[in-house]
Amino acid sequence: MGNISNNHLMSKITPSSPFASITGKFIRNERIYIRANKHTGQLYGIGMEYPNRVDNPTEAQQQAQARFRDTWKEVDSQLADPTQRAEYEQIFRKHITESRKRKKQPCASLRTFVFQSLYPKKG
């Protein structure tokens, strides 16, 4: 793959069969991240200029993690209520129909659909 410069570097990877479905990092503080193209299944190695520091998150990262975690908890509580779940299922079916009419990819599941409707983009 060559040297990693300050610019993002992406290389096509052809892994051997035991590693064909692995994505992510091999080591926590690694700068190379393996991504899979959803449509082709091809794997790519991406050199990250600013790798995420999991062991020492910034205040902004902690706030984003809290928003993410709190939203999933809200999704779980709303889908646990049968009345709300039925309403979301009806809206989700409409979402799938409308997405297909517009030739767009619909949400993969009811849970992700509800998450996207509840997740605060900023705050």
mmCIF file of C-alpha atoms in Angstrom:
data_model
loop_
_atom_site.group_PDB
_atom_site.id
_atom_site.type_symbol
_atom_site.label_atom_id
_atom_site.label_comp_id
_atom_site.label_asym_id
_atom_site.label_seq_id
_atom_site.Cartn_x
_atom_site.Cartn_y
_atom_site.Cartn_z
ATOM 1 C CA MET A 1 0.000 0.000 0.000
ATOM 2 C CA GLY A 2 2.959 2.318 0.285
ATOM 3 C CA ASN A 3 3.605 5.045 2.805
ATOM 4 C CA ILE A 4 0.709 6.757 4.523
ATOM 5 C CA SER A 5 0.827 10.500 3.992
ATOM 6 C CA ASN A 6 -1.247 13.241 5.549
ATOM 7 C CA ASN A 7 -3.811 12.730 2.788
ATOM 8 C CA HIS A 8 -6.326 9.931 2.994
ATOM 9 C CA LEU A 9 -5.127 6.877 1.146
ATOM 10 C CA MET A 10 -7.393 4.170 -0.146
ATOM 11 C CA SER A 11 -6.271 0.873 -1.615
ATOM 12 C CA LYS A 12 -8.122 -2.092 -3.050
ATOM 13 C CA ILE A 13 -7.603 -5.204 -0.928
ATOM 14 C CA THR A 14 -7.999 -8.845 -1.910
ATOM 15 C CA PRO A 15 -7.865 -10.800 1.365
ATOM 16 C CA SER A 16 -7.416 -14.543 1.722
ATOM 17 C CA SER A 17 -10.586 -16.482 2.534
ATOM 18 C CA PRO A 18 -10.370 -16.433 6.381
ATOM 19 C CA PHE A 19 -10.254 -12.628 6.289
ATOM 20 C CA ALA A 20 -12.686 -12.015 3.420
ATOM 21 C CA SER A 21 -15.485 -10.677 5.635
ATOM 22 C CA ILE A 22 -13.468 -8.695 8.209
ATOM 23 C CA THR A 23 -14.040 -4.950 8.409
ATOM 24 C CA GLY A 24 -12.766 -2.322 10.838
ATOM 25 C CA LYS A 25 -9.376 -2.141 12.508
ATOM 26 C CA PHE A 26 -7.190 -5.083 13.432
ATOM 27 C CA ILE A 27 -5.651 -3.243 16.397
ATOM 28 C CA ARG A 28 -7.328 -0.488 18.465
ATOM 29 C CA ASN A 29 -4.805 2.250 17.638
ATOM 30 C CA GLU A 30 -4.279 1.195 14.006
ATOM 31 C CA ARG A 31 -4.394 3.890 11.312
ATOM 32 C CA ILE A 32 -5.619 1.521 8.599
ATOM 33 C CA TYR A 33 -9.357 0.855 8.548
ATOM 34 C CA ILE A 34 -10.901 -1.864 6.352
ATOM 35 C CA ARG A 35 -14.245 -0.978 4.695
ATOM 36 C CA ALA A 36 -16.525 -3.075 2.525
ATOM 37 C CA ASN A 37 -18.489 -1.640 -0.394
ATOM 38 C CA LYS A 38 -22.125 -2.680 0.263
ATOM 39 C CA HIS A 39 -22.924 -3.024 -3.415
ATOM 40 C CA THR A 40 -19.889 -4.886 -4.714
ATOM 41 C CA GLY A 41 -18.562 -6.571 -1.574
ATOM 42 C CA GLN A 42 -15.073 -5.284 -2.435
ATOM 43 C CA LEU A 43 -12.869 -4.444 0.557
ATOM 44 C CA TYR A 44 -10.791 -1.260 0.779
ATOM 45 C CA GLY A 45 -8.086 -0.192 3.186
ATOM 46 C CA ILE A 46 -8.302 3.445 4.234
ATOM 47 C CA GLY A 47 -5.436 5.281 5.924
ATOM 48 C CA MET A 48 -6.897 7.604 8.543
ATOM 49 C CA GLU A 49 -5.156 10.916 9.108
ATOM 50 C CA TYR A 50 -6.773 11.415 12.523
ATOM 51 C CA PRO A 51 -7.614 8.035 14.033
ATOM 52 C CA ASN A 52 -10.292 7.996 16.718
ATOM 53 C CA ARG A 53 -8.928 7.960 20.250
ATOM 54 C CA VAL A 54 -11.285 5.492 21.938
ATOM 55 C CA ASP A 55 -9.314 5.446 25.182
ATOM 56 C CA ASN A 56 -9.562 9.233 25.704
ATOM 57 C CA PRO A 57 -12.682 10.673 24.008
ATOM 58 C CA THR A 58 -13.120 14.432 23.773
ATOM 59 C CA GLU A 59 -16.076 16.221 25.364
ATOM 60 C CA ALA A 60 -17.787 16.474 21.955
ATOM 61 C CA GLN A 61 -17.298 12.733 21.386
ATOM 62 C CA GLN A 62 -18.750 11.945 24.810
ATOM 63 C CA GLN A 63 -21.797 14.113 24.068
ATOM 64 C CA ALA A 64 -22.287 12.422 20.677
ATOM 65 C CA GLN A 65 -21.982 8.980 22.301
ATOM 66 C CA ALA A 66 -24.546 9.974 24.948
ATOM 67 C CA ARG A 67 -27.001 11.245 22.283
ATOM 68 C CA PHE A 68 -26.553 8.007 20.341
ATOM 69 C CA ARG A 69 -26.997 5.792 23.430
ATOM 70 C CA ASP A 70 -30.014 7.786 24.729
ATOM 71 C CA THR A 71 -31.715 7.646 21.327
ATOM 72 C CA TRP A 72 -31.389 3.846 21.176
ATOM 73 C CA LYS A 73 -32.877 3.604 24.676
ATOM 74 C CA GLU A 74 -35.800 5.782 23.523
ATOM 75 C CA VAL A 75 -36.261 3.559 20.442
ATOM 76 C CA ASP A 76 -36.391 0.471 22.663
ATOM 77 C CA SER A 77 -38.954 2.027 25.009
ATOM 78 C CA GLN A 78 -41.198 3.258 22.174
ATOM 79 C CA LEU A 79 -41.128 -0.066 20.336
ATOM 80 C CA ALA A 80 -41.926 -1.903 23.587
ATOM 81 C CA ASP A 81 -45.312 -0.116 23.672
ATOM 82 C CA PRO A 82 -47.663 -2.077 21.353
ATOM 83 C CA THR A 83 -49.684 1.015 20.362
ATOM 84 C CA GLN A 84 -46.637 3.059 19.396
ATOM 85 C CA ARG A 85 -45.074 0.087 17.658
ATOM 86 C CA ALA A 86 -48.201 -0.385 15.507
ATOM 87 C CA GLU A 87 -48.114 3.301 14.539
ATOM 88 C CA TYR A 88 -44.421 3.106 13.637
ATOM 89 C CA GLU A 89 -44.996 -0.076 11.619
ATOM 90 C CA GLN A 90 -47.683 1.674 9.575
ATOM 91 C CA ILE A 91 -45.428 4.696 8.948
ATOM 92 C CA PHE A 92 -42.516 2.365 8.139
ATOM 93 C CA ARG A 93 -44.571 0.514 5.491
ATOM 94 C CA LYS A 94 -45.390 3.868 3.870
ATOM 95 C CA HIS A 95 -41.694 4.791 4.009
ATOM 96 C CA ILE A 96 -40.758 1.582 2.178
ATOM 97 C CA THR A 97 -43.420 2.152 -0.501
ATOM 98 C CA GLU A 98 -42.439 5.793 -1.043
ATOM 99 C CA SER A 99 -38.724 4.960 -1.125
ATOM 100 C CA ARG A 100 -39.258 2.342 -3.808
ATOM 101 C CA LYS A 101 -41.370 4.738 -5.882
ATOM 102 C CA ARG A 102 -38.522 7.263 -5.742
ATOM 103 C CA LYS A 103 -35.959 4.503 -6.366
ATOM 104 C CA LYS A 104 -34.220 5.227 -3.067
ATOM 105 C CA GLN A 105 -32.947 2.738 -0.532
ATOM 106 C CA PRO A 106 -35.407 2.464 2.395
ATOM 107 C CA CYS A 107 -34.296 1.922 5.995
ATOM 108 C CA ALA A 108 -33.277 -1.669 6.552
ATOM 109 C CA SER A 109 -35.421 -2.213 9.641
ATOM 110 C CA LEU A 110 -38.139 -0.700 11.787
ATOM 111 C CA ARG A 111 -35.589 -0.034 14.544
ATOM 112 C CA THR A 112 -33.290 1.998 12.284
ATOM 113 C CA PHE A 113 -36.289 3.870 10.862
ATOM 114 C CA VAL A 114 -37.436 4.871 14.360
ATOM 115 C CA PHE A 115 -33.855 5.764 15.319
ATOM 116 C CA GLN A 116 -33.520 8.089 12.330
ATOM 117 C CA SER A 117 -36.770 9.815 13.202
ATOM 118 C CA LEU A 118 -35.759 10.339 16.852
ATOM 119 C CA TYR A 119 -32.015 11.005 16.663
ATOM 120 C CA PRO A 120 -31.133 14.648 17.379
ATOM 121 C CA LYS A 121 -28.671 15.825 14.729
ATOM 122 C CA LYS A 122 -27.100 18.386 17.066
ATOM 123 C CA GLY A 123 -27.417 19.282 20.670
#
